[in-house]
Coordinates of C-alpha atoms and ligand atoms in Angstrom, one line a residue:
X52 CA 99.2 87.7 127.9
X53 CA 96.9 91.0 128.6
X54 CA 93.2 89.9 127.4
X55 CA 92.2 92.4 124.2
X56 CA 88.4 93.4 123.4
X57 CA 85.7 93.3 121.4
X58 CA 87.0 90.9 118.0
X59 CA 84.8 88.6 117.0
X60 CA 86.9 84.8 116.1
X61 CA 86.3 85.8 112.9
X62 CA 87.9 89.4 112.7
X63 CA 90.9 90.4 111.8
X64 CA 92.7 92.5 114.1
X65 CA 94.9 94.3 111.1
X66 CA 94.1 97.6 110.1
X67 CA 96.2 97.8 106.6
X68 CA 97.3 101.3 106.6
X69 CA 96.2 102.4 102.6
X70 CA 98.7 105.5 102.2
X71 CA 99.0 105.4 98.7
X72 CA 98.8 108.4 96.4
X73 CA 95.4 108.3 94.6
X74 CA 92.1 105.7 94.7
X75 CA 94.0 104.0 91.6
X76 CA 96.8 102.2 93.7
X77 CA 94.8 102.0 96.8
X78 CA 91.9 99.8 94.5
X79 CA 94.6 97.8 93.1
X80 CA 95.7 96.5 96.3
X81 CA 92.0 96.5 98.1
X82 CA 91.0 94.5 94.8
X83 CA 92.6 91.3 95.9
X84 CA 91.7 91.3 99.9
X85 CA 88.5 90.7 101.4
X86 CA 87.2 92.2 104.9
X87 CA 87.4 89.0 106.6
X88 CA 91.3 89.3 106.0
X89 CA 91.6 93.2 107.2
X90 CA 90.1 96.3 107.9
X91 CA 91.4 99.1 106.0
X92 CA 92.8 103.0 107.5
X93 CA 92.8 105.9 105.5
X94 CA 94.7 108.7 106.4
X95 CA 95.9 112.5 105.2
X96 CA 97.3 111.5 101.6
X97 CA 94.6 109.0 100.4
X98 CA 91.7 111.2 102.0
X99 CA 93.0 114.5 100.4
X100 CA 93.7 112.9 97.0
X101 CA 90.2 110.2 96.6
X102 CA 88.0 112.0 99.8
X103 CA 85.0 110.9 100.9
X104 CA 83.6 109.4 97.5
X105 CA 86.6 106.2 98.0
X106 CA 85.6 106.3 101.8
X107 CA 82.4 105.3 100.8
X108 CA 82.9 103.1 98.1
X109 CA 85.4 100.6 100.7
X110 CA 82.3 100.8 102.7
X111 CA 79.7 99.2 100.3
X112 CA 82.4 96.6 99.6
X113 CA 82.3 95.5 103.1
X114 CA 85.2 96.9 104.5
X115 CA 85.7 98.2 108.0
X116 CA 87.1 101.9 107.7
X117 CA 89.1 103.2 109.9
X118 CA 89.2 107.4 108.9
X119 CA 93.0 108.3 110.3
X120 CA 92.6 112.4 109.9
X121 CA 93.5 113.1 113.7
X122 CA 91.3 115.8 114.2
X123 CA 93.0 118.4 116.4
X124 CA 90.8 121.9 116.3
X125 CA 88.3 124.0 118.6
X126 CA 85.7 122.0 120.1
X127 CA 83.0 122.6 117.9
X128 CA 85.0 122.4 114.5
X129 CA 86.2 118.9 115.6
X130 CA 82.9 118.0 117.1
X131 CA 80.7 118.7 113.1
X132 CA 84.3 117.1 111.3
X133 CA 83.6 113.8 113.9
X134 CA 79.5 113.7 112.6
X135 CA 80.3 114.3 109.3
X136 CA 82.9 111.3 109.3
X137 CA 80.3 109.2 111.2
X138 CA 77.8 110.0 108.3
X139 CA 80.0 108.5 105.6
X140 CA 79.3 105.5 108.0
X141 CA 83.4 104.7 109.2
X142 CA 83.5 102.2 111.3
X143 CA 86.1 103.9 113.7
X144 CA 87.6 107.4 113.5
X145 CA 90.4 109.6 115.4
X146 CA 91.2 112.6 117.3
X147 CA 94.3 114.2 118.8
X148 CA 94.4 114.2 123.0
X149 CA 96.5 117.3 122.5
X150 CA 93.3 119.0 121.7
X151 CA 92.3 118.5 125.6
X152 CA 89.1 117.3 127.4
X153 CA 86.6 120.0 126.1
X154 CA 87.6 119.1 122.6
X155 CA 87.3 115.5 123.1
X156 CA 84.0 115.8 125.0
X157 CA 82.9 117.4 121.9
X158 CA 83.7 114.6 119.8
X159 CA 82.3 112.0 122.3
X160 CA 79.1 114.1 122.1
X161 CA 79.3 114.1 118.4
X162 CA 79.7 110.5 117.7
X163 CA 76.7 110.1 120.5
X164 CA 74.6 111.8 118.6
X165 CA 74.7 109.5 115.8
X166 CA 72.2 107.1 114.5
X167 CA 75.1 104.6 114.0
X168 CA 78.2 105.0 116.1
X169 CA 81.9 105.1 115.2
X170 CA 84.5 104.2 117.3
X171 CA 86.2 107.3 118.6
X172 CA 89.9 106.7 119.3
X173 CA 92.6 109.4 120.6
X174 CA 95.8 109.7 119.4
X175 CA 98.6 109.9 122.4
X176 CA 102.0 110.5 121.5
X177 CA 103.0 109.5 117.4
X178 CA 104.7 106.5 117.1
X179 CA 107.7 108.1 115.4
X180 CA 108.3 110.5 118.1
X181 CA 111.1 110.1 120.7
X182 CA 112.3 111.7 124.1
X183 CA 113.7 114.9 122.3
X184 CA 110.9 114.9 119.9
X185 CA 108.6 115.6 122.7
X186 CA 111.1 117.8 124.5
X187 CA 110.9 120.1 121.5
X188 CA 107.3 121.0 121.4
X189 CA 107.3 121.4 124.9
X190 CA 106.0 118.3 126.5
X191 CA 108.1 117.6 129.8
X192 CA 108.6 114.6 131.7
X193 CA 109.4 110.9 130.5
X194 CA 107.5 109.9 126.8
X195 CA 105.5 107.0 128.4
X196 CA 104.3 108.7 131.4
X197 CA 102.9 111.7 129.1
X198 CA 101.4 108.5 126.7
X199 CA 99.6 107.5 130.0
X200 CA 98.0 111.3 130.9
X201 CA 96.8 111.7 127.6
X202 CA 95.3 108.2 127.4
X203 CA 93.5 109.2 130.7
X204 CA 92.2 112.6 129.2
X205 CA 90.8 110.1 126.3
X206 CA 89.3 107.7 129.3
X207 CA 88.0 110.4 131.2
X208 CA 85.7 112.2 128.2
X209 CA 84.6 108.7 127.5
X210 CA 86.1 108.0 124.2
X211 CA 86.7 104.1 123.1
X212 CA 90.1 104.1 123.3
X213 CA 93.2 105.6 122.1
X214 CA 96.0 105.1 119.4
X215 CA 99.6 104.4 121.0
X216 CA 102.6 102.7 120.4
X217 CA 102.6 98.8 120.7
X218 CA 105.2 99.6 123.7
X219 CA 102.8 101.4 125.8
X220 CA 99.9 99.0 125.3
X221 CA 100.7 96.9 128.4
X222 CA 100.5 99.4 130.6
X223 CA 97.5 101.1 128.9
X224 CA 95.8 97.9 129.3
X225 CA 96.2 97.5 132.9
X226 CA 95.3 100.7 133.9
X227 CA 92.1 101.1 131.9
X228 CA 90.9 97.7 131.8
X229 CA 89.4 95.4 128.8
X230 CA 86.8 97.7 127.8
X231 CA 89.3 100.1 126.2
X232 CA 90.3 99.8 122.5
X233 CA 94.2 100.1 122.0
X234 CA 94.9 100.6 118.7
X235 CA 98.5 100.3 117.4
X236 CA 100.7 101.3 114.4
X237 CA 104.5 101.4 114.8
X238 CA 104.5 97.8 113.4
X239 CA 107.5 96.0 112.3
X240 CA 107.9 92.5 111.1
X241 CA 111.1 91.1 111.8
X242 CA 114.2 91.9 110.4
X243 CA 112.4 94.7 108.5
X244 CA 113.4 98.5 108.4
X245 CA 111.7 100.7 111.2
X246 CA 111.2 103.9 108.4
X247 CA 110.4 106.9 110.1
X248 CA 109.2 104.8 112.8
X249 CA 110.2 105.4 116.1
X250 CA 108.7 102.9 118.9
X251 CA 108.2 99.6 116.9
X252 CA 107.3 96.0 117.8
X253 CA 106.3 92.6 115.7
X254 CA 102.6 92.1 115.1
X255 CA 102.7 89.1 117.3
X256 CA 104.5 91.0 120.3
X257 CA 102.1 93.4 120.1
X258 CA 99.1 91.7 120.1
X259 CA 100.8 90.1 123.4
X260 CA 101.2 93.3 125.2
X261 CA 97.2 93.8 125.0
X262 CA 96.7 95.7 121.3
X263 CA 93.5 95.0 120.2
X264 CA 94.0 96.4 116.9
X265 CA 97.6 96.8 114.8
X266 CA 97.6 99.5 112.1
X267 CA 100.4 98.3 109.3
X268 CA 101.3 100.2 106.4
X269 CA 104.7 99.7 104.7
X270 CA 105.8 96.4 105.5
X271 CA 102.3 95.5 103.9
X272 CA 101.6 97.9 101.3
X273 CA 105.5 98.1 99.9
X274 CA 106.3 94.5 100.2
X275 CA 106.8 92.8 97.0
X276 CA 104.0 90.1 97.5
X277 CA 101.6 92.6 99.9
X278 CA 98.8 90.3 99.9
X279 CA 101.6 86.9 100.9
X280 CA 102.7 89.4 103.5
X281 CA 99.3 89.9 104.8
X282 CA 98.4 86.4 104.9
X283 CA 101.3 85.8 106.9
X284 CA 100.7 87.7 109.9
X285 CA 97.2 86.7 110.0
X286 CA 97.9 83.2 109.9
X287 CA 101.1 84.5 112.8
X288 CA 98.0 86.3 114.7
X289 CA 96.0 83.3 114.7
X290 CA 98.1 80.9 116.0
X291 CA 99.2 83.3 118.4
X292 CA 95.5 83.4 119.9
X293 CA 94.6 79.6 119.8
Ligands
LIG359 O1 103.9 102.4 107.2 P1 103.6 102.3 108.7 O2 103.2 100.9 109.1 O3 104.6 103.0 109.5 O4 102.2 103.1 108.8 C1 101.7 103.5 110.0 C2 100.4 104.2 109.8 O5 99.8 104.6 111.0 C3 100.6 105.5 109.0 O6 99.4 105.7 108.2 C4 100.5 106.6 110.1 O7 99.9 107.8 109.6 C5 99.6 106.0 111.1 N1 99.9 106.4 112.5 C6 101.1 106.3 113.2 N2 101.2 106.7 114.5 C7 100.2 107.2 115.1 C8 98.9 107.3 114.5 C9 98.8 106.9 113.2 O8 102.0 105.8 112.6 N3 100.3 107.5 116.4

């Protein structure tokens, strides 16, 4: 089993994915967890609709915040979006590789420059894209080997690590060592529907391949009993670790 970073016994390594509409639904699940039992992501539809103001009340509860907004702009526009997220006080945030080294150079330098210091992660390749998908915009060459240059563009200008899909965290692992944060969504509980997913695995497989973090969203959030759900993999995680 590849060796993961940086948790403490304590932490738990799922990051629940909160893409509800509004701060209502989002408070009625977050009501009934605590931050020993997850960390939680926002992303485009929660942070457009409840913005910074729910970003920073999550925080003063305790939570771990993960700010999923991909950043993918000119250098300096991504470098102020990265401090101003690192202000709200996030505890890790997200740009896109495809914005290439001097843009991710900029957000290392951003983040740097803060009193207290996110974790800057690059997104590779989305989990739901495939082959063709990739073949369309223009990417050539097989999907994992392009997953593996744009992890190395995220190595190279020093960011912590990179979001990828469970699949590719093996070989992400080996190549850039423990230090790296692999981050991954694309997670599937068994016998559960993949959605738009693409590249899925079980939270227990993936934490097996070297993830040191799995982002999960709808088999948590739209489950009947979410927080029964949630409970479950933990307990699945822990095991798995012991
Ligand atoms: O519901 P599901 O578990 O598929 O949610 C996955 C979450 O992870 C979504 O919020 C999606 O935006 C995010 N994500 C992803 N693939 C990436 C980066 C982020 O699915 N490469």
């Amino acid at each position: 089993m590849a060796t993961p970073v940086s948790t403490k016994a304590e932490e738990s390594r799922v990051i629940v994915a909160l893409d509800y509409a509004g701060a209502e639904p989002a408070l009625a699940f977050v009501d009934k967890v605590n931050p020993e039992q997850c960390k939680l992501k926002i992303g485009l539809e929660l942070f457009t609709s409840a913005g910074p103001t729910l970003v920073s009340r999550l925080i003063e509860r305790g939570f771990d915040v993960f700010l999923d907004l991909k950043f993918h702009d000119i250098p300096n526009t991504v470098a102020k979006a990265c401090a101003a997220a690192g202000r709200l006080g996030v505890w890790m945030l997200n740009v896109h590789t495809l914005g290439g080294p001097n843009m991710l150079r900029a957000a290392r330098d951003a983040v740097d420059a803060l009193a207290r210091r996110p974790l800057l992660v690059g997104v590779t390749l989305l989990t739901s894209h495939t082959q063709q998908d990739i073949g369309a915009v223009g990417l050539h060459g097989d999907l994992p080997e392009r997953v593996d240059a744009l992890a190395a563009l995220a190595h190279q200008a020093g960011l912590d690590g990179v979001v990828c899909s469970p699949l590719e965290a093996a070989g992400l692992r080996s190549r850039f060592g423990n230090g790296f944060v692999l981050v991954t969504p694309g997670i599937r509980l068994e016998k559960v529907k993949a959605d738009d997913q693409a590249r899925t695995m079980s939270p227990r497989q993936a934490l097996a391949q070297g993830a040191d973090f799995l982002v999960i969203g709808r088999p948590v959030t739209q489950a009947p009993d979410p927080h029964g759900v949630l409970h479950a993999i933990n307990r699945q995680l822990h095991e798995s670790v012991q």
